[in-house]
mmCIF file with all atom_site columns, C-alpha atoms in Angstrom:
data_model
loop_
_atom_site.group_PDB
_atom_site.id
_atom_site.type_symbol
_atom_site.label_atom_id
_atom_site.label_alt_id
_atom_site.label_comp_id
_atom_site.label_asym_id
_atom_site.label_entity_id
_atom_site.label_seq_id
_atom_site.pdbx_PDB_ins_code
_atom_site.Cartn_x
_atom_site.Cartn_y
_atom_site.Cartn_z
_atom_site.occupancy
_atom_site.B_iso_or_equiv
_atom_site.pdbx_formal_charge
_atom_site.auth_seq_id
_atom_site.auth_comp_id
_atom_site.auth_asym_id
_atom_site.auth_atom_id
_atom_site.pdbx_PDB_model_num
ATOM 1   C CA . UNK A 1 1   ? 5.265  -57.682 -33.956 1.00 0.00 ? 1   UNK A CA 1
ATOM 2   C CA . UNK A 1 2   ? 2.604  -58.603 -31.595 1.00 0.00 ? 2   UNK A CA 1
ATOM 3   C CA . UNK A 1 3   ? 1.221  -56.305 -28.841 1.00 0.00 ? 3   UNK A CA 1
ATOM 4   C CA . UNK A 1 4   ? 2.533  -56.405 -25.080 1.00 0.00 ? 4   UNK A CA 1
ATOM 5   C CA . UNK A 1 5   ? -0.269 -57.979 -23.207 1.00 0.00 ? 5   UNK A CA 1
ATOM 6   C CA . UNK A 1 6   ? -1.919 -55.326 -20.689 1.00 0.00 ? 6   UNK A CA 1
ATOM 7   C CA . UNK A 1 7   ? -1.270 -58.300 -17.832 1.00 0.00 ? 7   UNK A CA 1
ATOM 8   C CA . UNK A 1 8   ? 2.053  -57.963 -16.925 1.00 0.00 ? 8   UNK A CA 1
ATOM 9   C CA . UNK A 1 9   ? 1.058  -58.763 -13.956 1.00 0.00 ? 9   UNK A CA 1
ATOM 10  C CA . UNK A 1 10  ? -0.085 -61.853 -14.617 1.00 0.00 ? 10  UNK A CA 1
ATOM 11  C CA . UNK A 1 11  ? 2.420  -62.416 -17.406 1.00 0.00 ? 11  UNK A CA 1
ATOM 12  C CA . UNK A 1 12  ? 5.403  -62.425 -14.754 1.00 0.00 ? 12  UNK A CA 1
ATOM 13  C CA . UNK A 1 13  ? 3.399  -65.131 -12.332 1.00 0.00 ? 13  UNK A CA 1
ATOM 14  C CA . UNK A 1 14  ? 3.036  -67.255 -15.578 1.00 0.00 ? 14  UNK A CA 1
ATOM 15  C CA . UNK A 1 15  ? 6.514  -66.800 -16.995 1.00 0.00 ? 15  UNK A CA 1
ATOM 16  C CA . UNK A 1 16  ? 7.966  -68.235 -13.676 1.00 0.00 ? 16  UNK A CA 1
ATOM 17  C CA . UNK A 1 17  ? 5.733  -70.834 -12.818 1.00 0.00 ? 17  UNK A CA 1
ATOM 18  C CA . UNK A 1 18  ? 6.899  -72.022 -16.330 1.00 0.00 ? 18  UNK A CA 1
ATOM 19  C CA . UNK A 1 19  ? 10.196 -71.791 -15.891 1.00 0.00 ? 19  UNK A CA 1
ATOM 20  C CA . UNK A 1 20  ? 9.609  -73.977 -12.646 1.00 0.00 ? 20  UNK A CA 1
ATOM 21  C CA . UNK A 1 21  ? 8.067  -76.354 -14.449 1.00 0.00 ? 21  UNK A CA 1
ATOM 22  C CA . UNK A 1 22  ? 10.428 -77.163 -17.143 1.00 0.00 ? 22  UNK A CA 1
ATOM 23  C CA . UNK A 1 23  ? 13.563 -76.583 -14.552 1.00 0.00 ? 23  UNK A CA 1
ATOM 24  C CA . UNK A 1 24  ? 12.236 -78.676 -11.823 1.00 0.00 ? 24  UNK A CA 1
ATOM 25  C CA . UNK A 1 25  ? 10.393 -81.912 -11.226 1.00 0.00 ? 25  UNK A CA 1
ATOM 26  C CA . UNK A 1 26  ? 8.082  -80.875 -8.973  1.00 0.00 ? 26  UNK A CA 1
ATOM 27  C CA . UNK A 1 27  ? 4.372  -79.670 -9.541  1.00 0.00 ? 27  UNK A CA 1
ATOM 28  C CA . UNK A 1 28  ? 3.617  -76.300 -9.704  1.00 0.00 ? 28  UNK A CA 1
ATOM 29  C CA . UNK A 1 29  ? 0.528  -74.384 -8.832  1.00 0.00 ? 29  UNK A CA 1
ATOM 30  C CA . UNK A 1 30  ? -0.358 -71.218 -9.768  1.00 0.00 ? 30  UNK A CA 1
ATOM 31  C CA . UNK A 1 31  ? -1.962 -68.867 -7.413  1.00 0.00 ? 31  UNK A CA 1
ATOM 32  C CA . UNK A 1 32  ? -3.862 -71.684 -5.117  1.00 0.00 ? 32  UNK A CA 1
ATOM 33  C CA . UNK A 1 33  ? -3.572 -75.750 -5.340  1.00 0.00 ? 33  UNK A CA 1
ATOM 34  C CA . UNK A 1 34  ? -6.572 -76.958 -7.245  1.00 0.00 ? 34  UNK A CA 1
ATOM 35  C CA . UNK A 1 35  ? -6.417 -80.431 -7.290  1.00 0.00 ? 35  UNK A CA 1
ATOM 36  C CA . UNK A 1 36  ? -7.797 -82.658 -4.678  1.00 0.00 ? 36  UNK A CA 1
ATOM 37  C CA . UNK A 1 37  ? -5.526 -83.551 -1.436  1.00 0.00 ? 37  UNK A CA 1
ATOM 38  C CA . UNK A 1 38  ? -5.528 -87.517 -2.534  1.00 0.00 ? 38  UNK A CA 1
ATOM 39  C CA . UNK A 1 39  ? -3.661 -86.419 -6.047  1.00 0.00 ? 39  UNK A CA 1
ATOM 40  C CA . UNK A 1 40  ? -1.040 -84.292 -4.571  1.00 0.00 ? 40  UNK A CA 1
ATOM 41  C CA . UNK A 1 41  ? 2.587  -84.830 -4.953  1.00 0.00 ? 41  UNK A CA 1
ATOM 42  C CA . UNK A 1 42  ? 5.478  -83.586 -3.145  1.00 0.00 ? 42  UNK A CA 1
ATOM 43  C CA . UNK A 1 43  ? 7.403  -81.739 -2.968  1.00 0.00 ? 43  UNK A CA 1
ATOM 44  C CA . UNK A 1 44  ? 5.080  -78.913 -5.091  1.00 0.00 ? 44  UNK A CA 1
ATOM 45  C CA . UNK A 1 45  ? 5.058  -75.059 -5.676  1.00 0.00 ? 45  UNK A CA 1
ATOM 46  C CA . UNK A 1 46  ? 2.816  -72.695 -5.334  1.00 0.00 ? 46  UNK A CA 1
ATOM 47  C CA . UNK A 1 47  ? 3.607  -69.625 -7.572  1.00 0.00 ? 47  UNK A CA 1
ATOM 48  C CA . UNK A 1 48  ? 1.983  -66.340 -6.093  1.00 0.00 ? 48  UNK A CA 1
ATOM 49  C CA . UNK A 1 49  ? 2.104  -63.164 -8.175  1.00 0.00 ? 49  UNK A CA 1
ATOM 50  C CA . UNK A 1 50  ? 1.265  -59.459 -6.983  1.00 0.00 ? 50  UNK A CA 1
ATOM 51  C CA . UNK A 1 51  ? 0.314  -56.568 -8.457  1.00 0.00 ? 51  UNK A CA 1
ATOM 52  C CA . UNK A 1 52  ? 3.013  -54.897 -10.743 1.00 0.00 ? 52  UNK A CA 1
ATOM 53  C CA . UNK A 1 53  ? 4.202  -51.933 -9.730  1.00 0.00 ? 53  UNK A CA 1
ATOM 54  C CA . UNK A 1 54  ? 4.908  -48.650 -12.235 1.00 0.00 ? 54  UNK A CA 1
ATOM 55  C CA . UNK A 1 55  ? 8.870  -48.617 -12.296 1.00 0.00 ? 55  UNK A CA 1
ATOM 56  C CA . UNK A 1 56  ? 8.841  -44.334 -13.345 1.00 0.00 ? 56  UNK A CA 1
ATOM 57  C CA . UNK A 1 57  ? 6.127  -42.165 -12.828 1.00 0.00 ? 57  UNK A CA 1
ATOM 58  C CA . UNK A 1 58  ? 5.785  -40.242 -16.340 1.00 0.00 ? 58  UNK A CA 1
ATOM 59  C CA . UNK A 1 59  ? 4.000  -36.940 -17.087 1.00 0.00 ? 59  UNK A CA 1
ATOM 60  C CA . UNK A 1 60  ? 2.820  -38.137 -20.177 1.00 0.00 ? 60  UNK A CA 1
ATOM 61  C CA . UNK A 1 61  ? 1.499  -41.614 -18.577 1.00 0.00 ? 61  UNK A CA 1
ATOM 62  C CA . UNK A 1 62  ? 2.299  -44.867 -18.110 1.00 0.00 ? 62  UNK A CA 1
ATOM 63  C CA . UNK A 1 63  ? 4.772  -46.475 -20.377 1.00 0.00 ? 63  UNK A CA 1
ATOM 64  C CA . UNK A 1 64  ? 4.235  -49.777 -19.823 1.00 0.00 ? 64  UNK A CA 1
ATOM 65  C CA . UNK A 1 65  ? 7.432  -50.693 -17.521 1.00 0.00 ? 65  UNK A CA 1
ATOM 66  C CA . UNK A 1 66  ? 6.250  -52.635 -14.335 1.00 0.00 ? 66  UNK A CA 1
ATOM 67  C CA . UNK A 1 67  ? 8.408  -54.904 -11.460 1.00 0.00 ? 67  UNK A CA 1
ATOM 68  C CA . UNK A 1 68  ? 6.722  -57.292 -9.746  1.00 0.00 ? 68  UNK A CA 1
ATOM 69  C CA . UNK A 1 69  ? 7.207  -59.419 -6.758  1.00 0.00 ? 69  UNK A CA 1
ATOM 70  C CA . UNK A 1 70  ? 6.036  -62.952 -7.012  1.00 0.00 ? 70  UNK A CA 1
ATOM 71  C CA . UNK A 1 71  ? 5.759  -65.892 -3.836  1.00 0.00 ? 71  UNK A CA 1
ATOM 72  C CA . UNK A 1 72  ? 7.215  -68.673 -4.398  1.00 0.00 ? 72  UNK A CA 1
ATOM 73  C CA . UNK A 1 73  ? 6.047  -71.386 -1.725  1.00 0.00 ? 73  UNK A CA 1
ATOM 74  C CA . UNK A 1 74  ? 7.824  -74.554 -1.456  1.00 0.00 ? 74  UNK A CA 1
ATOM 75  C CA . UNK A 1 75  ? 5.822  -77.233 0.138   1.00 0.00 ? 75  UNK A CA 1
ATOM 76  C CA . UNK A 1 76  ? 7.343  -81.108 1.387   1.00 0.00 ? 76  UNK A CA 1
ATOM 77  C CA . UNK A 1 77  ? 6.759  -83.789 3.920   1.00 0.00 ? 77  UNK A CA 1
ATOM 78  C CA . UNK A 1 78  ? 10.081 -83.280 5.086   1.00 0.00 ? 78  UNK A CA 1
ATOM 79  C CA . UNK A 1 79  ? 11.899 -79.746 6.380   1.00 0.00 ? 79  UNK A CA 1
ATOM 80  C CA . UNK A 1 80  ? 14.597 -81.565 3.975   1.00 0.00 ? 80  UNK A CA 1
ATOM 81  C CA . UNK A 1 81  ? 12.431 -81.527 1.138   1.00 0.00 ? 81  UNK A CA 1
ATOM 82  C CA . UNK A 1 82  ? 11.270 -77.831 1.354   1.00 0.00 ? 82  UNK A CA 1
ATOM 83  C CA . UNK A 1 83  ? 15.222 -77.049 1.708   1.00 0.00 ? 83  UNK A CA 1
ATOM 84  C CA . UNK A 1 84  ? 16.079 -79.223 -1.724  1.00 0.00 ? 84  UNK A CA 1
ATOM 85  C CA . UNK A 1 85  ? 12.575 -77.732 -3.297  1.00 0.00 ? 85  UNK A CA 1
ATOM 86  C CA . UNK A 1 86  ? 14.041 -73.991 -2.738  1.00 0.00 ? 86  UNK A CA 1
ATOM 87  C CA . UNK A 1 87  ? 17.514 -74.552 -3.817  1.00 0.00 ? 87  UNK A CA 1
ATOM 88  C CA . UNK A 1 88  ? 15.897 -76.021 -7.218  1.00 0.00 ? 88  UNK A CA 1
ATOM 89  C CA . UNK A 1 89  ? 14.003 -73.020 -7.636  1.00 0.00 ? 89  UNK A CA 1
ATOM 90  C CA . UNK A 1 90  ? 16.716 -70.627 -6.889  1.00 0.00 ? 90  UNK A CA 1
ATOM 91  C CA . UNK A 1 91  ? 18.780 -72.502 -9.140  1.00 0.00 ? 91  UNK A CA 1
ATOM 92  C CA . UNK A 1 92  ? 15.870 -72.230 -12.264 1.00 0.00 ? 92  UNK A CA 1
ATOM 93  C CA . UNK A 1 93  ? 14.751 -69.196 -11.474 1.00 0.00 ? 93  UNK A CA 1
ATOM 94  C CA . UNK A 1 94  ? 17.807 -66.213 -9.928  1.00 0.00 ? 94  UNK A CA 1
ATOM 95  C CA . UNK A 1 95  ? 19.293 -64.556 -12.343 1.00 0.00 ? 95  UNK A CA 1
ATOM 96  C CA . UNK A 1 96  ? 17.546 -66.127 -15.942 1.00 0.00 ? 96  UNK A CA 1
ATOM 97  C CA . UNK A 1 97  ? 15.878 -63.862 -18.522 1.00 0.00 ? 97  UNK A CA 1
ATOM 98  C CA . UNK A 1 98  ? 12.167 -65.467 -19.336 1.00 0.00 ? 98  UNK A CA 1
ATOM 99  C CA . UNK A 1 99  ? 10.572 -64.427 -22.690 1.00 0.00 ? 99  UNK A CA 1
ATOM 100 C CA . UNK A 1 100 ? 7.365  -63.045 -22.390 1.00 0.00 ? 100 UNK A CA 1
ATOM 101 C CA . UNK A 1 101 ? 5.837  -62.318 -25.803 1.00 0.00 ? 101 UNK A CA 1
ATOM 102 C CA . UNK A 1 102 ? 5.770  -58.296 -26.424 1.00 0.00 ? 102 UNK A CA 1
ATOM 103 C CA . UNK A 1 103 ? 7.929  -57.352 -23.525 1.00 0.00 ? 103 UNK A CA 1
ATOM 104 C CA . UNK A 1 104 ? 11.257 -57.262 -23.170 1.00 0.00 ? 104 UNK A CA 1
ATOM 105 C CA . UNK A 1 105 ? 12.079 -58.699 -19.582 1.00 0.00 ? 105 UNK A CA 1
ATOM 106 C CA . UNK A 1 106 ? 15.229 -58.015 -16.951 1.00 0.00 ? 106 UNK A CA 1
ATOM 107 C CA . UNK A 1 107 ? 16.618 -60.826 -14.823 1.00 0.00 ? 107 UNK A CA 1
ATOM 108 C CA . UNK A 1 108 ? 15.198 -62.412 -12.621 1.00 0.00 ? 108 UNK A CA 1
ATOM 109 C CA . UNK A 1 109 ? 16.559 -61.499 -8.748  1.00 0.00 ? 109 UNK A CA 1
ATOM 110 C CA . UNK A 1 110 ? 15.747 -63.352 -5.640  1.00 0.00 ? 110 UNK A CA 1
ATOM 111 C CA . UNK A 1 111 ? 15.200 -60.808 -3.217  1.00 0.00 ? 111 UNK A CA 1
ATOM 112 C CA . UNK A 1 112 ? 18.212 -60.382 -0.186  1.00 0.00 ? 112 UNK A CA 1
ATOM 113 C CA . UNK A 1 113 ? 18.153 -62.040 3.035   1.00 0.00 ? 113 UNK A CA 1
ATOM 114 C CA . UNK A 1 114 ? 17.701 -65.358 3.985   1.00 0.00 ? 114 UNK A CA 1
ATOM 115 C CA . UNK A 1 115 ? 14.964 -66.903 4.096   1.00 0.00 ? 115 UNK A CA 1
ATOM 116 C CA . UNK A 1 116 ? 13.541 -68.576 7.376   1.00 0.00 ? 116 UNK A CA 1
ATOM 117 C CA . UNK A 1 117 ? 13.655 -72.088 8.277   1.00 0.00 ? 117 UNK A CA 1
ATOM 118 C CA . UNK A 1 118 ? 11.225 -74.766 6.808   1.00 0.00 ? 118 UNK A CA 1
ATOM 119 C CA . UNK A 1 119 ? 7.745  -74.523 9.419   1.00 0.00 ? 119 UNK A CA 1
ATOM 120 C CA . UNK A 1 120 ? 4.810  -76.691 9.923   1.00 0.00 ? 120 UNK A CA 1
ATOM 121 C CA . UNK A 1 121 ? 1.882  -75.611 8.263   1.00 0.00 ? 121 UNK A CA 1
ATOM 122 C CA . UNK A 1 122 ? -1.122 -76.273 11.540  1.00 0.00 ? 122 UNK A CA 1
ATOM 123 C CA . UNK A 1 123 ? -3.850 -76.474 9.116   1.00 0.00 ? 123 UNK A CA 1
ATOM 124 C CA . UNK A 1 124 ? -2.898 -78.993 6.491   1.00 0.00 ? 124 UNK A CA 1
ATOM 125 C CA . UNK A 1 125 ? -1.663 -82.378 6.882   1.00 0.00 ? 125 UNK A CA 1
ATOM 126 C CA . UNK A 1 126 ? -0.918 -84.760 3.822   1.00 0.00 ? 126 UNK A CA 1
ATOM 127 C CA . UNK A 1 127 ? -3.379 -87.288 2.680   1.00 0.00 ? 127 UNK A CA 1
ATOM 128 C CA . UNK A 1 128 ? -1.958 -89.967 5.119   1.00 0.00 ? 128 UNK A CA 1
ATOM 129 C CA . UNK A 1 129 ? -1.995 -87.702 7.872   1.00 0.00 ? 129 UNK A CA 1
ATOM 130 C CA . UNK A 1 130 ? 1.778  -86.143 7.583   1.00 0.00 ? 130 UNK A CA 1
ATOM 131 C CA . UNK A 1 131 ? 2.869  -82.837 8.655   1.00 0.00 ? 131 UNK A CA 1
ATOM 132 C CA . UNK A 1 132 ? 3.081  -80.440 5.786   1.00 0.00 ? 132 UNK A CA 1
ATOM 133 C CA . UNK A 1 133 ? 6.225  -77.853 5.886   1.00 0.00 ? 133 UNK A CA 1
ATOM 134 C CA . UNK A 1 134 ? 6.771  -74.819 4.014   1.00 0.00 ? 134 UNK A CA 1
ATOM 135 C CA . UNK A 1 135 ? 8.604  -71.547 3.392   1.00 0.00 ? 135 UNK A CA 1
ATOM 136 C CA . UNK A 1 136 ? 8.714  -69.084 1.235   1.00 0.00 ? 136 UNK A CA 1
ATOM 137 C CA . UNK A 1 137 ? 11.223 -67.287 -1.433  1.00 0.00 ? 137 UNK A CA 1
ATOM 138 C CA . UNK A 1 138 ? 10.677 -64.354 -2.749  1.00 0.00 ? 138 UNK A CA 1
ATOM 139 C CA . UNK A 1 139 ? 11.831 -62.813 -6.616  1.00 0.00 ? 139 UNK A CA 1
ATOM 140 C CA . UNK A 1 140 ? 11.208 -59.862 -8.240  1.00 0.00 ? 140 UNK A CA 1
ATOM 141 C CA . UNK A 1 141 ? 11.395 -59.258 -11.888 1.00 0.00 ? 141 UNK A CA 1
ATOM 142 C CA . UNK A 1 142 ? 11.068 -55.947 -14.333 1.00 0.00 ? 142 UNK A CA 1
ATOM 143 C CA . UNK A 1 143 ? 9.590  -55.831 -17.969 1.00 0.00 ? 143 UNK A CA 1
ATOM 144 C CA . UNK A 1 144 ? 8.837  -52.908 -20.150 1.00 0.00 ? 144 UNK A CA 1
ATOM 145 C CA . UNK A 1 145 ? 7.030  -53.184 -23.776 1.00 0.00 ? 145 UNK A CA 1
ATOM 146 C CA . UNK A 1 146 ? 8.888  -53.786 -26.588 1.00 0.00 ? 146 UNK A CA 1
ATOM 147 C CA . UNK A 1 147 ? 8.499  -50.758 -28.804 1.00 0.00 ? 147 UNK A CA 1
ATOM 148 C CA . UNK A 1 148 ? 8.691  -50.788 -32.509 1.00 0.00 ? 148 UNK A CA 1
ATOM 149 C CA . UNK A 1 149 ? 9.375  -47.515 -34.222 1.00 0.00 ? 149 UNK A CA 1
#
């Protein structure tokens, strides 16, 4: 049995941006975009994951359980785009179980409400000079270690 990694933090950023990956055609970045303007495509993703938070305070300390809340930003040329980008990821990501080695992980849950409409991002335009929209989607997703006894 291997060990729950002390990151399940960063574990739950990583298990979704892979699931977008292999559910959807579109790029994915993880946490910023790092390659240069000229070589992006869209639409693309950019996965943002937060800090975990303790799901049960314990007396005896923390047992390792931990939701977190990760940003999902859908980027296109087109308000269109954005719209098709986040009904892929909803459709890859709401309610599926990733495997994260060590922990045994909940369902993913896209958070209530409805998101707002696709906007214009003012400071970034696409290598040919395009408007860039956006919006964002929100999940959340709960993990605790696997114990062996």
């Amino acid at each position: 049995m291997t060990a729950p990694s002390v990151e399940p933090s960063v574990d739950h950023a990583q298990a979704v941006a892979a699931l977008l990956r292999t559910g959807t055609a579109f790029e994915v970045h993880e946490g910023d975009v790092n390659v240069p303007d000229d070589q992006l495509t869209f639409p693309h993703y950019v996965v943002w994951g937060a800090p975990g938070s303790p799901v049960v305070e314990r007396l005896a300390g923390d047992g390792g359980e931990v939701w977190t809340r990760t940003q999902i930003t859908c980027v296109g040329l087109t308000p269109l785009d954005v719209l098709g980008a986040a009904d892929r990821a909803r459709r890859v990501l709401h309610r599926k179980r990733p495997t994260i080695v060590g922990r045994r992980c909940g369902d993913i849950e896209q958070e209530p409400g409805i998101p707002g409409p696709p906007a214009v991002d003012p400071n970034v335009k696409s290598p040919d000079g395009r408007r860039i929209y956006f919006t964002p989607l929100f999940f959340t997703l709960h993990s605790s270690p696997i114990r062996t006894t």
